[in-house]
Amino acid sequence: MPTIYDVAKACGVAPSTVSRAFSRPGRVNAETAARIRKVAEEIGYRANPLARALPTGKTSLLALVVSDVTNPFYFEIIRGAELAANAADYTLLVADVYESAAVERKALERALPLVEGVVLGTSRMSDSAIRVMAQQRPTVVLNRVLTGIPSVITDNARGTRRAMEHLVDLEHRSIGYVAGPEASWADGMRWRAMRDAAEALDVRVQRFGPVAPTLVGGTGVAPVVADSAVTAVVAYNDLVAIGLMRGLAAVGVRVPRDVSVVGFDNIFGAELCSPALTTVAAPLAALGRYAVQTLLAGMASRTPPQVRPALLPAELVIRESTARRARRRRSVAAS
Amino acid sequence: MPTIYDVAKACGVAPSTVSRAFSRPGRVNAETAARIRKVAEEIGYRANPLARALPTGKTSLLALVVSDVTNPFYFEIIRGAELAANAADYTLLVADVYESAAVERKALERALPLVEGVVLGTSRMSDSAIRVMAQQRPTVVLNRVLTGIPSVITDNARGTRRAMEHLVDLEHRSIGYVAGPEASWADGMRWRAMRDAAEALDVRVQRFGPVAPTLVGGTGVAPVVADSAVTAVVAYNDLVAIGLMRGLAAVGVRVPRDVSVVGFDNIFGAELCSPALTTVAAPLAALGRYAVQTLLAGMASRTPPQVRPALLPAELVIRESTARRARRRRSVAAS
DNA sequence: CAAGTCATGGCAATCGATTGCCATTGGGGT
DNA sequence: ACCCCAATGGCAATCGATTGCCATGACTTG
């Protein structure tokens, strides 16, 4: 691989001039710069990003930490983040942490010295641990709010409210919530929003779980939900909702005829399942894109940027898993 | 951040000794090394991977290039690859190229100087372009065979054969294939395997498409398939298969009653859709894991490793989208 | 006892690009 | 004619770890 020294020799100038010809437009005479560029092109010079990064610290790498890459929730987020990163000439490094705070810590330890900034997607770390790492590198948090650290979140309150209104429109008066992981900030928000909405709309809510944010998590609570008095259920996320529907089917409860089900996020698969899932759609690609843009903006400006979390709108996508409440309570099937 | 110089000073030894204490076990007196390690621990020294990489070229980074991160096909592959990479103390850099050879080239250009090796997942580049890049960095190719370059593939021939046998068992005698992208190596393999199997089993096959490897790709050919004489269809992949089922439903063709559908890969969603999809399951996580392991093995050994492509077994997962052929041909619905 | 061997640690060059500072030159202002 | 300044290019230090080579001293061995 040719270096600036090779280019410099071929041009009869000093290496520093070659360097400036590329990174300091205007600092070098236009003709000289043009000549250097031409020669560099000819001998196939490419700047070595490692060598550049050593003195400057600019690696052009950004980390996106996701709690589970196999969770379809992240696909569009990753895509959005990567697009935004590439647009700014950055490369995105996706780290998967398998829903484990310990692995997350280790992954960050590995990646942190390499990257210029970090986007934490649904982190499972403690607030204080996040604050510690935010001191080392510019950080943006997804789906969680920490005062003093820029964050990008979905408007869960509004989305939850919409879902509740929808269910109430369908005459449901007793609504369940299947909770996700305790450590999930979004879970807390959703449950709180449900209770607020329930009060405002004058209906009863009941909490189930917590369960793992997976299909089997949803399947697992199905019997409990089936035995309860609720006629509609809002699940922590789509995966849980879909698992729940299958679990309900297994114990003879029909969706939406006996019980309506609403999910969160509108992941790939939400419209594939049967019945197609009514869900509060998160603006996934926008979330990823905006997080990266916020991060880059923060890196560019000297001063720490906005502290107000960015609130991206969620909207209710109505499909087939919700329906008007049956006149009579279903008879409970075998458990 | 403390450096080896800080540690050296604190220990009263030379920086080179500190370096060796970490990277050359045995080269330094055991007591000295222990002391250095202790002091390093105390002042919180962490080796700077950038500085290490500059002289040695060892960045501990591996690239995995995927044609589309939002394609569920890759989730488990990424997971498998990342696990294998982390186990060897490498970090995986996932690059998304949106099904475009041009973007792939650009992404590689960006990432190549940073990584020690590359896994190409379903690359859309030409053979020659891949060979050029394989000269720059150790490379392993997924789902494609290039002589001289290590590759890891699914046993498409056997998998296709199983699918055909299954359909023939169900008395289908006229079977369609919905082709994927022309540039896809797997597509060629599958179509070839279909014809071979058709000959061996004495049934007719008909090719449709090619279509984009997406839901809409599948939906789009549905009318053509509906108008044809086939009673069963094998689709390029699960996405196309699911799209096809929806498209068929839209024109009044019932799956599996009127037409049986088989997919490829067994992605997330294949068992969620309705009817649940019968599909040739690719060993996704194993594919990712094995590709990275092969890459690392090739990097470790001086000599270029095995040239025989590694063939990972596929198996047929029978669900609800295939059924015995109806006695009479269906009546064709509106188009 | 002299010579050779081994263990251990230090010196200094190196990877490739960046950048603060200085030297040179030519032009403009007065 | 003199001074000053802007434009331009070069010198050399720097980022932090690695590593070939050499120096020292201890120990072995004939």
XYZ file of C-alpha atoms (C1' of nucleotides) in Angstrom:
730
model
C 0.000 0.000 0.000
C 1.425 3.370 -0.995
C 1.716 6.011 1.737
C 1.910 9.765 1.767
C 5.678 9.362 1.668
C 5.474 7.596 -1.655
C 3.200 10.271 -3.022
C 5.456 12.992 -1.651
C 8.500 11.475 -3.296
C 6.733 11.047 -6.619
C 5.644 14.680 -6.468
C 8.817 16.185 -5.107
C 7.083 17.684 -2.092
C 7.116 16.996 1.631
C 4.792 14.426 3.190
C 3.152 17.126 5.229
C 2.141 18.862 2.037
C 0.527 15.711 0.761
C -1.339 15.318 4.003
C -2.591 18.876 3.823
C -3.522 18.540 0.183
C -6.150 16.074 1.330
C -7.215 17.230 4.740
C -6.719 20.992 4.589
C -8.386 22.371 1.501
C -6.988 25.846 0.854
C -3.911 25.332 2.972
C -1.978 24.221 -0.107
C -1.636 25.988 -3.432
C -4.427 24.867 -5.726
C -2.079 23.746 -8.479
C 0.146 21.835 -6.118
C -2.846 20.181 -4.552
C -4.190 19.162 -7.935
C -0.870 17.677 -8.933
C -0.641 15.755 -5.680
C -4.127 14.430 -6.077
C -3.396 13.302 -9.573
C -0.216 11.485 -8.629
C -1.934 9.945 -5.627
C -4.645 8.662 -7.907
C -2.103 7.202 -10.278
C -0.147 5.244 -7.760
C -3.320 4.199 -5.980
C -2.797 5.939 -2.697
C -5.413 5.435 0.014
C -5.125 7.038 3.413
C -4.605 4.497 6.155
C -7.438 5.093 8.614
C -5.460 3.525 11.429
C -2.556 5.853 11.028
C -4.888 8.791 10.815
C -6.770 7.709 13.879
C -3.742 7.327 16.100
C -2.841 11.000 16.522
C -6.303 12.415 15.981
C -8.570 9.880 17.605
C -10.880 10.095 14.621
C -11.613 6.517 13.695
C -14.778 7.222 11.713
C -16.419 4.444 13.645
C -19.631 4.593 15.627
C -20.953 1.823 17.825
C -24.554 0.735 17.985
C -25.163 -1.570 20.891
C -28.265 -3.716 20.589
C -29.560 -6.055 23.229
C -30.380 -8.799 20.731
C -29.632 -8.742 17.008
C -32.044 -11.555 16.339
C -34.877 -9.413 17.636
C -36.627 -8.006 14.578
C -37.162 -4.812 16.501
C -33.633 -3.835 15.628
C -33.522 -4.530 11.920
C -34.898 -1.224 10.811
C -33.108 0.619 13.557
C -29.810 -0.792 12.396
C -30.639 0.078 8.833
C -31.578 3.635 9.730
C -28.515 4.101 11.877
C -26.213 2.691 9.259
C -27.636 4.923 6.563
C -27.159 8.005 8.687
C -23.649 6.946 9.626
C -22.609 6.227 6.073
C -24.048 9.507 4.907
C -21.612 11.228 7.255
C -18.777 8.959 6.173
C -18.826 6.921 9.298
C -18.901 3.171 9.633
C -21.301 1.589 12.064
C -20.155 -1.147 14.359
C -23.072 -3.217 15.612
C -22.509 -5.014 18.881
C -24.904 -7.664 20.087
C -25.134 -8.273 23.817
C -27.667 -11.092 24.123
C -29.791 -9.293 26.691
C -26.979 -9.372 29.224
C -25.566 -6.405 31.092
C -22.303 -8.261 31.608
C -21.835 -8.941 27.915
C -22.825 -5.369 27.184
C -20.120 -4.123 29.462
C -17.561 -6.383 27.865
C -18.607 -5.460 24.353
C -18.313 -1.793 25.204
C -14.929 -2.308 26.746
C -13.820 -3.921 23.533
C -15.348 -1.416 21.187
C -15.055 1.840 23.106
C -11.429 2.665 22.311
C -12.190 2.146 18.646
C -15.239 4.311 18.248
C -15.887 7.998 18.392
C -19.366 7.697 19.778
C -21.947 5.239 20.969
C -25.639 4.661 20.467
C -27.111 2.495 23.192
C -30.173 0.646 21.959
C -32.374 -0.472 24.817
C -29.443 -0.867 27.140
C -29.670 -3.279 30.047
C -27.009 -1.441 32.020
C -27.718 0.647 35.061
C -28.131 4.385 34.783
C -24.892 4.995 36.611
C -22.955 2.599 34.396
C -24.299 4.432 31.362
C -23.292 7.766 32.840
C -19.782 6.491 33.411
C -19.423 5.430 29.825
C -21.005 8.620 28.538
C -18.046 10.441 30.029
C -15.651 8.480 27.911
C -17.420 8.904 24.613
C -20.324 10.925 23.274
C -23.377 8.778 23.855
C -26.974 8.724 22.705
C -29.499 6.469 24.340
C -32.416 4.872 22.554
C -35.706 4.128 24.258
C -34.677 5.365 27.633
C -34.292 8.695 29.351
C -31.366 9.718 31.485
C -31.165 13.327 32.515
C -28.138 14.949 30.998
C -27.657 12.369 28.284
C -29.166 12.875 24.852
C -31.821 10.327 24.110
C -34.219 9.420 21.372
C -37.423 7.738 22.332
C -40.732 6.689 20.938
C -43.716 8.555 22.241
C -44.945 5.634 24.286
C -47.453 7.611 26.264
C -49.307 8.808 23.219
C -49.043 5.427 21.512
C -50.328 3.615 24.553
C -53.125 6.090 24.854
C -54.139 5.455 21.257
C -54.161 1.723 21.837
C -56.317 2.109 24.913
C -58.746 4.402 23.130
C -58.998 1.895 20.352
C -59.790 -0.892 22.791
C -62.262 1.220 24.655
C -63.951 2.067 21.377
C -64.354 -1.657 20.948
C -66.117 -1.726 24.311
C -63.377 -3.357 26.303
C -63.501 -2.365 29.960
C -60.989 -4.703 31.512
C -57.609 -4.634 29.896
C -54.426 -6.522 30.660
C -50.786 -5.596 30.258
C -48.113 -8.233 29.837
C -44.968 -6.694 31.245
C -41.495 -7.033 29.789
C -38.129 -7.109 31.539
C -37.906 -5.149 34.775
C -34.775 -3.449 33.548
C -36.566 -2.077 30.504
C -37.241 1.584 30.688
C -39.873 1.315 27.965
C -41.730 -1.256 30.015
C -42.064 1.158 32.890
C -43.261 3.894 30.560
C -45.845 1.706 28.924
C -47.306 0.397 32.108
C -47.488 3.879 33.529
C -49.112 5.181 30.387
C -51.611 2.343 30.559
C -52.633 3.226 34.080
C -52.913 6.893 33.203
C -55.007 6.079 30.178
C -57.113 3.645 32.166
C -57.908 6.312 34.683
C -58.736 8.862 32.031
C -60.913 6.437 30.125
C -62.386 4.866 33.228
C -61.487 1.250 32.602
C -59.682 -1.350 34.670
C -56.160 -2.577 33.932
C -54.335 -5.598 35.219
C -50.641 -6.394 34.994
C -49.231 -9.797 34.030
C -45.669 -10.967 34.027
C -42.964 -9.763 33.835
C -41.908 -12.077 31.048
C -38.918 -12.322 28.739
C -39.395 -10.121 25.647
C -39.653 -13.149 23.376
C -42.197 -15.441 21.788
C -41.922 -17.957 24.589
C -42.303 -15.174 27.119
C -45.694 -14.440 25.593
C -46.676 -18.052 25.223
C -45.881 -18.648 28.856
C -48.347 -16.158 30.320
C -51.174 -17.174 28.030
C -52.791 -19.544 30.543
C -52.758 -16.894 33.235
C -54.259 -14.368 30.871
C -56.829 -16.881 29.732
C -57.931 -17.483 33.314
C -58.268 -13.796 34.065
C -61.157 -11.469 33.514
C -59.558 -9.262 30.891
C -61.075 -9.099 27.424
C -58.150 -7.334 25.831
C -54.412 -7.392 26.357
C -51.635 -4.993 25.512
C -48.292 -6.756 25.384
C -44.859 -5.359 26.100
C -43.883 -5.837 22.466
C -44.901 -7.619 19.289
C -42.894 -10.712 20.015
C -44.663 -11.163 23.321
C -47.987 -10.371 21.665
C -47.485 -12.965 18.977
C -46.337 -15.529 21.514
C -49.367 -14.690 23.594
C -51.720 -15.215 20.655
C -50.251 -18.605 19.995
C -50.396 -19.492 23.649
C -54.021 -18.400 23.812
C -54.847 -20.445 20.756
C -53.262 -23.428 22.431
C -55.599 -23.164 25.392
C -58.618 -22.621 23.189
C -58.990 -18.880 23.460
C -59.693 -17.257 20.116
C -58.146 -13.958 19.088
C -59.742 -11.510 18.505
C -63.110 -13.088 19.156
C -62.528 -13.929 22.813
C -59.609 -11.661 23.583
C -58.126 -8.742 21.673
C -54.372 -8.383 21.562
C -52.245 -5.307 20.881
C -48.480 -5.277 20.519
C -45.785 -2.659 20.441
C -43.241 -1.727 17.789
C -44.717 -3.122 14.564
C -41.787 -5.354 13.823
C -41.348 -7.472 10.752
C -43.698 -10.357 11.315
C -46.463 -8.379 12.956
C -48.478 -8.384 9.782
C -47.420 -11.877 8.812
C -48.843 -13.622 11.810
C -52.363 -14.808 12.054
C -54.409 -12.916 12.945
C -52.331 -9.980 11.792
C -51.328 -7.997 14.838
C -52.730 -4.638 15.821
C -49.779 -2.751 17.203
C -48.357 0.572 18.262
C -45.844 1.167 15.493
C -42.527 2.621 16.536
C -40.752 4.742 13.924
C -37.878 2.271 13.833
C -35.767 3.508 10.959
C -36.262 7.088 12.097
C -35.190 6.114 15.591
C -31.907 4.722 14.319
C -31.309 7.553 11.929
C -32.126 10.260 14.403
C -30.010 8.709 17.121
C -26.958 8.721 14.881
C -27.642 12.229 13.687
C -27.980 13.425 17.248
C -24.749 11.699 18.130
C -22.876 13.254 15.235
C -24.288 16.660 16.030
C -23.124 16.303 19.609
C -19.679 15.288 18.477
C -19.413 18.224 16.137
C -20.443 20.913 18.575
C -18.211 21.677 21.486
C -21.073 22.094 23.916
C -23.187 19.185 25.087
C -26.347 19.266 22.990
C -30.031 19.193 23.800
C -30.986 17.565 27.029
C -34.633 17.221 26.150
C -35.183 13.697 24.884
C -36.288 13.625 21.269
C -39.790 12.237 21.092
C -40.614 10.448 17.858
C -44.280 9.803 17.176
C -45.786 6.328 17.395
C -48.934 5.425 15.616
C -51.479 2.716 16.056
C -51.669 0.219 13.213
C -54.990 -1.549 13.367
C -55.056 -5.042 11.919
C -56.957 -8.165 12.814
C -56.060 -9.004 16.376
C -58.483 -6.556 17.929
C -62.261 -6.698 17.731
C -65.372 -5.622 19.531
C -65.800 -7.297 22.855
C -67.993 -10.379 22.701
C -71.322 -9.890 24.453
C -70.712 -12.712 26.927
C -67.516 -13.665 28.676
C -65.977 -16.648 27.036
C -65.989 -19.930 28.898
C -62.541 -20.703 30.127
C -60.907 -23.610 28.339
C -58.698 -26.309 29.799
C -55.540 -25.007 31.414
C -5.882 7.204 29.386
C -2.670 5.786 30.840
C -0.167 4.319 28.382
C 2.644 1.816 28.638
C 4.921 4.774 29.332
C 2.977 5.634 32.446
C 3.088 2.069 33.612
C 6.784 1.855 32.824
C 7.521 4.952 34.820
C 5.457 3.794 37.759
C 7.296 0.472 37.706
C 10.764 1.762 37.024
C 11.133 -0.319 33.857
C 11.266 0.436 30.150
C 8.108 0.690 28.050
C 9.238 -2.244 25.983
C 9.249 -4.398 29.077
C 5.696 -3.402 29.840
C 4.692 -4.239 26.316
C 6.324 -7.632 26.547
C 4.851 -8.310 29.956
C 1.495 -8.369 28.226
C 2.120 -9.707 24.778
C 5.118 -12.022 25.268
C 4.451 -14.353 28.152
C 7.760 -15.846 29.269
C 9.869 -13.180 27.677
C 9.901 -11.213 30.917
C 10.799 -12.420 34.373
C 7.692 -13.753 36.079
C 8.038 -11.485 39.101
C 8.639 -8.417 37.010
C 5.668 -9.268 34.835
C 3.460 -9.734 37.881
C 4.535 -6.407 39.283
C 3.890 -4.679 35.993
C 0.480 -6.263 35.713
C -0.395 -5.184 39.200
C 0.652 -1.598 38.648
C -1.102 -1.526 35.300
C -4.254 -2.705 36.991
C -3.932 -0.036 39.660
C -3.561 2.898 37.346
C -6.179 1.483 35.003
C -4.061 0.874 31.984
C -5.780 -0.460 28.851
C -3.863 -1.154 25.682
C -4.842 1.181 22.873
C -5.974 -1.071 20.034
C -5.259 1.631 17.474
C -1.671 2.005 18.507
C -1.253 -1.725 18.552
C -2.811 -2.097 15.137
C -0.637 0.467 13.429
C 2.650 -1.442 13.422
C 1.174 -4.938 13.474
C -1.913 -4.624 11.337
C -3.856 -6.629 13.903
C -7.033 -4.687 14.449
C -9.048 -7.538 15.954
C -11.815 -6.566 13.587
C -13.630 -8.800 11.139
C -16.140 -7.627 8.565
C -19.379 -9.373 7.753
C -20.952 -7.984 4.635
C -24.652 -8.660 4.273
C -26.759 -7.737 1.308
C -29.651 -6.527 3.451
C -29.714 -6.284 7.245
C -33.473 -6.031 7.292
C -33.721 -9.454 5.706
C -34.460 -11.868 8.529
C -32.275 -14.384 6.773
C -29.271 -12.667 8.269
C -30.289 -12.355 11.904
C -29.106 -15.735 12.994
C -26.116 -15.594 10.702
C -25.004 -12.355 12.295
C -25.564 -13.797 15.726
C -23.572 -16.915 14.917
C -20.764 -14.957 13.339
C -20.577 -12.513 16.197
C -20.446 -15.274 18.775
C -17.604 -16.989 16.957
C -15.759 -13.704 16.535
C -16.110 -12.707 20.165
C -15.008 -16.134 21.296
C -11.732 -15.485 19.492
C -11.521 -11.953 20.876
C -12.474 -10.315 17.648
C -15.086 -7.690 17.055
C -17.476 -8.100 14.174
C -18.235 -5.199 11.905
C -21.504 -5.693 10.066
C -21.841 -3.814 6.807
C -25.168 -3.521 5.057
C -25.141 -3.002 1.322
C -28.838 -2.754 0.399
C -28.611 -5.366 -2.349
C -26.313 -3.163 -4.395
C -22.958 -4.176 -5.809
C -21.912 -0.533 -5.923
C -22.659 0.048 -2.260
C -20.956 -3.230 -1.457
C -17.841 -2.066 -3.161
C -17.915 1.223 -1.345
C -18.576 -0.385 2.017
C -15.663 -2.722 1.482
C -13.425 0.116 0.485
C -14.310 1.839 3.709
C -13.979 -1.181 5.939
C -11.188 -3.141 4.333
C -8.220 -1.235 5.738
C -9.705 -1.646 9.197
C -10.367 -5.350 9.246
C -8.190 -8.410 9.245
C -10.594 -10.555 7.304
C -13.929 -10.543 5.543
C -16.976 -12.756 5.395
C -19.078 -12.082 2.334
C -22.691 -13.016 2.906
C -24.554 -13.548 -0.337
C -22.410 -11.056 -2.168
C -23.794 -9.315 -5.222
C -20.342 -8.613 -6.631
C -18.868 -10.407 -9.588
C -16.572 -13.372 -9.131
C -13.612 -11.414 -10.364
C -14.307 -8.501 -8.042
C -14.444 -10.928 -5.146
C -11.175 -12.490 -6.194
C -9.533 -9.077 -6.283
C -10.623 -8.300 -2.771
C -9.680 -11.761 -1.539
C -6.119 -10.877 -2.399
C -6.186 -7.933 -0.067
C -7.636 -9.719 2.938
C -8.441 -13.274 3.914
C -11.967 -13.867 2.705
C -14.688 -16.426 3.241
C -17.762 -16.499 1.075
C -21.199 -17.531 2.246
C -23.739 -19.198 -0.011
C -21.600 -19.128 -3.082
C -18.724 -21.111 -4.490
C -15.601 -19.636 -6.057
C -12.771 -21.973 -6.782
C -9.767 -21.114 -4.685
C -11.690 -19.118 -2.113
C -12.947 -20.768 1.068
C -16.702 -20.874 1.199
C -19.461 -22.094 3.431
C -22.709 -23.081 1.841
C -25.978 -24.755 2.586
C -26.521 -28.089 0.938
C -29.097 -26.745 -1.474
C -29.113 -29.774 -3.695
C -30.062 -32.134 -0.925
C -32.518 -29.671 0.564
C -34.197 -29.080 -2.758
C -34.361 -32.782 -3.342
C -36.091 -33.280 0.000
C -38.628 -30.614 -0.845
C -39.347 -32.203 -4.212
C -39.702 -35.632 -2.681
C -42.093 -34.220 -0.153
C -44.208 -32.638 -2.870
C -44.135 -35.767 -4.978
C -45.222 -37.761 -1.945
C -48.194 -35.442 -1.842
C -48.937 -36.403 -5.455
C -47.872 -33.200 -7.083
C -46.639 -33.758 -10.615
C -46.315 -30.232 -11.929
C -44.175 -28.003 -9.770
C -43.167 -24.392 -10.151
C -40.066 -22.512 -9.092
C -40.131 -18.792 -8.428
C -36.634 -17.584 -9.201
C -34.713 -14.989 -7.210
C -32.130 -12.457 -8.388
C -30.081 -13.487 -11.399
C -26.913 -12.565 -9.575
C -27.685 -14.975 -6.761
C -25.539 -18.043 -6.790
C -28.006 -19.883 -4.576
C -30.759 -19.232 -7.084
C -28.841 -21.005 -9.799
C -28.109 -23.925 -7.512
C -31.710 -24.287 -6.461
C -33.122 -24.164 -9.925
C -30.574 -26.680 -11.121
C -31.313 -28.953 -8.199
C -35.006 -28.670 -8.988
C -34.516 -29.804 -12.550
C -32.279 -32.650 -11.482
C -34.791 -33.741 -8.896
C -37.643 -33.368 -11.356
C -35.909 -35.648 -13.783
C -35.107 -38.209 -11.132
C -38.645 -38.147 -9.785
C -40.266 -37.899 -13.173
C -42.293 -34.729 -12.656
C -42.520 -31.483 -14.583
C -41.065 -28.184 -13.381
C -41.722 -24.665 -14.545
C -39.762 -21.546 -13.784
C -41.322 -18.212 -12.849
C -39.652 -14.872 -12.314
C -36.990 -13.829 -11.621
C -38.315 -11.611 -8.860
C -36.799 -9.498 -6.129
C -36.090 -11.578 -3.009
C -38.761 -9.786 -1.020
C -42.391 -10.026 -0.023
C -43.516 -7.875 -2.922
C -41.418 -9.957 -5.270
C -43.499 -12.958 -4.271
C -46.773 -11.107 -4.311
C -46.066 -9.897 -7.804
C -45.777 -13.291 -9.478
C -48.827 -14.707 -7.746
C -51.216 -14.004 -10.650
C -48.888 -15.692 -13.104
C -48.533 -18.694 -10.860
C -52.281 -18.793 -10.341
C -52.858 -18.897 -14.074
C -50.389 -21.706 -14.617
C -50.869 -25.437 -14.385
C -48.624 -26.036 -11.387
C -50.114 -27.430 -8.202
C -47.105 -26.736 -6.052
C -44.470 -24.049 -5.966
C -41.010 -23.846 -4.521
C -39.945 -20.259 -3.966
C -36.455 -18.787 -4.001
C -36.709 -17.999 -0.307
C -39.169 -17.652 2.548
C -39.841 -14.004 1.933
C -40.839 -14.711 -1.637
C -42.858 -17.711 -0.491
C -44.776 -15.690 2.069
C -45.367 -12.919 -0.429
C -46.552 -15.503 -2.918
C -49.015 -16.966 -0.438
C -50.485 -13.578 0.223
C -50.639 -12.818 -3.465
C -52.344 -16.108 -4.144
C -54.845 -15.464 -1.395
C -55.571 -12.110 -2.994
C -56.556 -13.766 -6.258
C -58.607 -16.408 -4.548
C -56.197 -19.296 -4.611
C -56.090 -21.161 -1.314
C -52.840 -22.466 0.165
C -52.336 -25.376 0.643
C -55.679 -26.588 -0.655
C -55.253 -25.348 -4.218
C -51.527 -24.849 -4.357
C -48.762 -25.995 -2.049
C -45.909 -23.620 -1.299
C -42.397 -24.358 -0.075
C -39.821 -21.761 0.895
C -36.128 -21.719 1.610
C -34.128 -20.761 4.706
C -36.660 -21.028 7.545
C -36.298 -17.440 8.585
C -37.985 -15.820 11.542
C -41.557 -15.399 10.393
C -41.821 -18.650 8.481
C -43.731 -20.254 11.292
C -45.588 -17.086 12.168
C -47.329 -16.659 8.874
C -50.563 -18.282 8.004
C -50.527 -20.993 6.898
C -47.190 -21.703 8.556
C -44.633 -22.202 5.848
C -43.092 -25.501 4.875
C -39.498 -24.671 4.121
C -36.004 -25.948 3.546
C -34.278 -24.799 6.727
C -30.792 -23.427 6.357
C -28.493 -23.846 9.360
C -28.235 -20.103 9.768
C -26.362 -19.690 13.016
C -24.010 -22.488 12.068
C -23.384 -20.803 8.740
C -22.277 -17.602 10.430
C -20.276 -19.363 13.074
C -18.552 -21.689 10.686
C -17.716 -18.926 8.254
C -15.947 -16.935 10.947
C -14.161 -19.982 12.261
C -12.983 -20.840 8.776
C -11.802 -17.282 8.313
C -9.887 -17.262 11.575
C -8.340 -20.618 10.797
C -7.205 -19.312 7.431
C -5.715 -16.227 9.028
C -3.833 -18.290 11.580
C -2.273 -20.752 9.181
C 0.278 -19.551 6.734
C -1.003 -21.680 3.902
C -4.339 -21.009 2.198
C -6.820 -23.391 3.777
C -9.291 -25.883 2.394
C -10.581 -25.178 -1.049
C -13.485 -27.574 -0.808
C -16.548 -25.547 0.103
C -17.954 -26.529 3.495
C -21.388 -27.999 2.970
C -23.753 -27.523 5.902
C -26.861 -29.693 5.931
C -30.305 -28.277 5.223
C -33.424 -29.994 6.395
C -37.012 -29.816 5.353
C -39.364 -28.375 7.949
C -42.873 -29.439 7.151
C -45.610 -27.120 8.320
C -48.966 -26.163 6.926
C -48.371 -24.715 3.495
C -48.067 -28.055 1.741
C -50.826 -30.617 1.331
C -51.926 -33.463 -0.857
C -52.859 -32.360 -4.338
C -56.562 -31.725 -4.753
C -58.284 -34.285 -6.917
C -59.444 -31.719 -9.454
C -57.589 -28.687 -10.711
C -58.876 -25.590 -9.067
C -60.899 -23.165 -11.091
C -58.877 -20.096 -11.779
C -60.095 -17.032 -9.943
C -60.194 -13.485 -11.173
C -56.838 -12.070 -12.120
C 39.543 -20.124 35.459
C 38.187 -18.831 30.842
C 34.689 -19.150 27.499
C 30.193 -19.906 26.135
C 25.079 -19.849 27.020
C 20.876 -18.181 28.679
C 17.728 -15.041 30.886
C 16.403 -10.451 31.198
C 15.774 -5.719 30.238
C 16.756 -1.422 27.580
C 17.409 1.371 23.227
C 15.669 3.090 19.361
C 13.456 2.500 14.962
C 9.024 1.745 13.063
C 3.998 1.803 11.547
C 1.499 6.390 8.572
C -0.663 10.458 9.079
C -1.179 14.991 11.506
C 0.136 19.577 12.935
C 2.638 23.447 15.436
C 6.125 26.186 14.157
C 9.498 28.163 11.181
C 11.588 29.722 6.630
C 11.061 31.593 2.278
C 9.047 34.351 -1.148
C 6.365 37.669 -3.392
C 3.230 41.447 -3.186
C 1.127 45.518 -1.304
C 1.018 49.660 1.391
C 3.077 54.090 2.573
C 12.931 52.032 -0.685
C 11.316 49.866 3.558
C 8.387 47.168 6.337
C 4.836 43.944 6.978
C 1.940 40.341 5.975
C -0.119 36.543 3.600
C 0.672 32.443 1.120
C 3.055 28.340 0.792
C 5.889 24.524 1.861
C 9.154 22.012 4.905
C 10.900 20.207 9.463
C 10.273 17.459 13.101
C 7.627 15.973 17.026
C 3.723 13.234 18.137
C 0.107 9.508 18.803
C 1.115 4.296 21.623
C 2.576 -0.070 21.059
C 5.800 -3.433 18.917
C 10.199 -5.665 18.080
C 15.064 -6.470 16.294
C 19.168 -5.944 18.292
C 22.348 -5.163 21.865
C 24.133 -4.965 26.828
C 24.481 -6.917 31.168
C 25.037 -10.323 34.419
C 24.549 -14.957 36.137
C 25.320 -19.476 35.519
C 27.089 -23.542 33.249
C 30.835 -26.150 31.535
C 35.252 -27.888 29.810
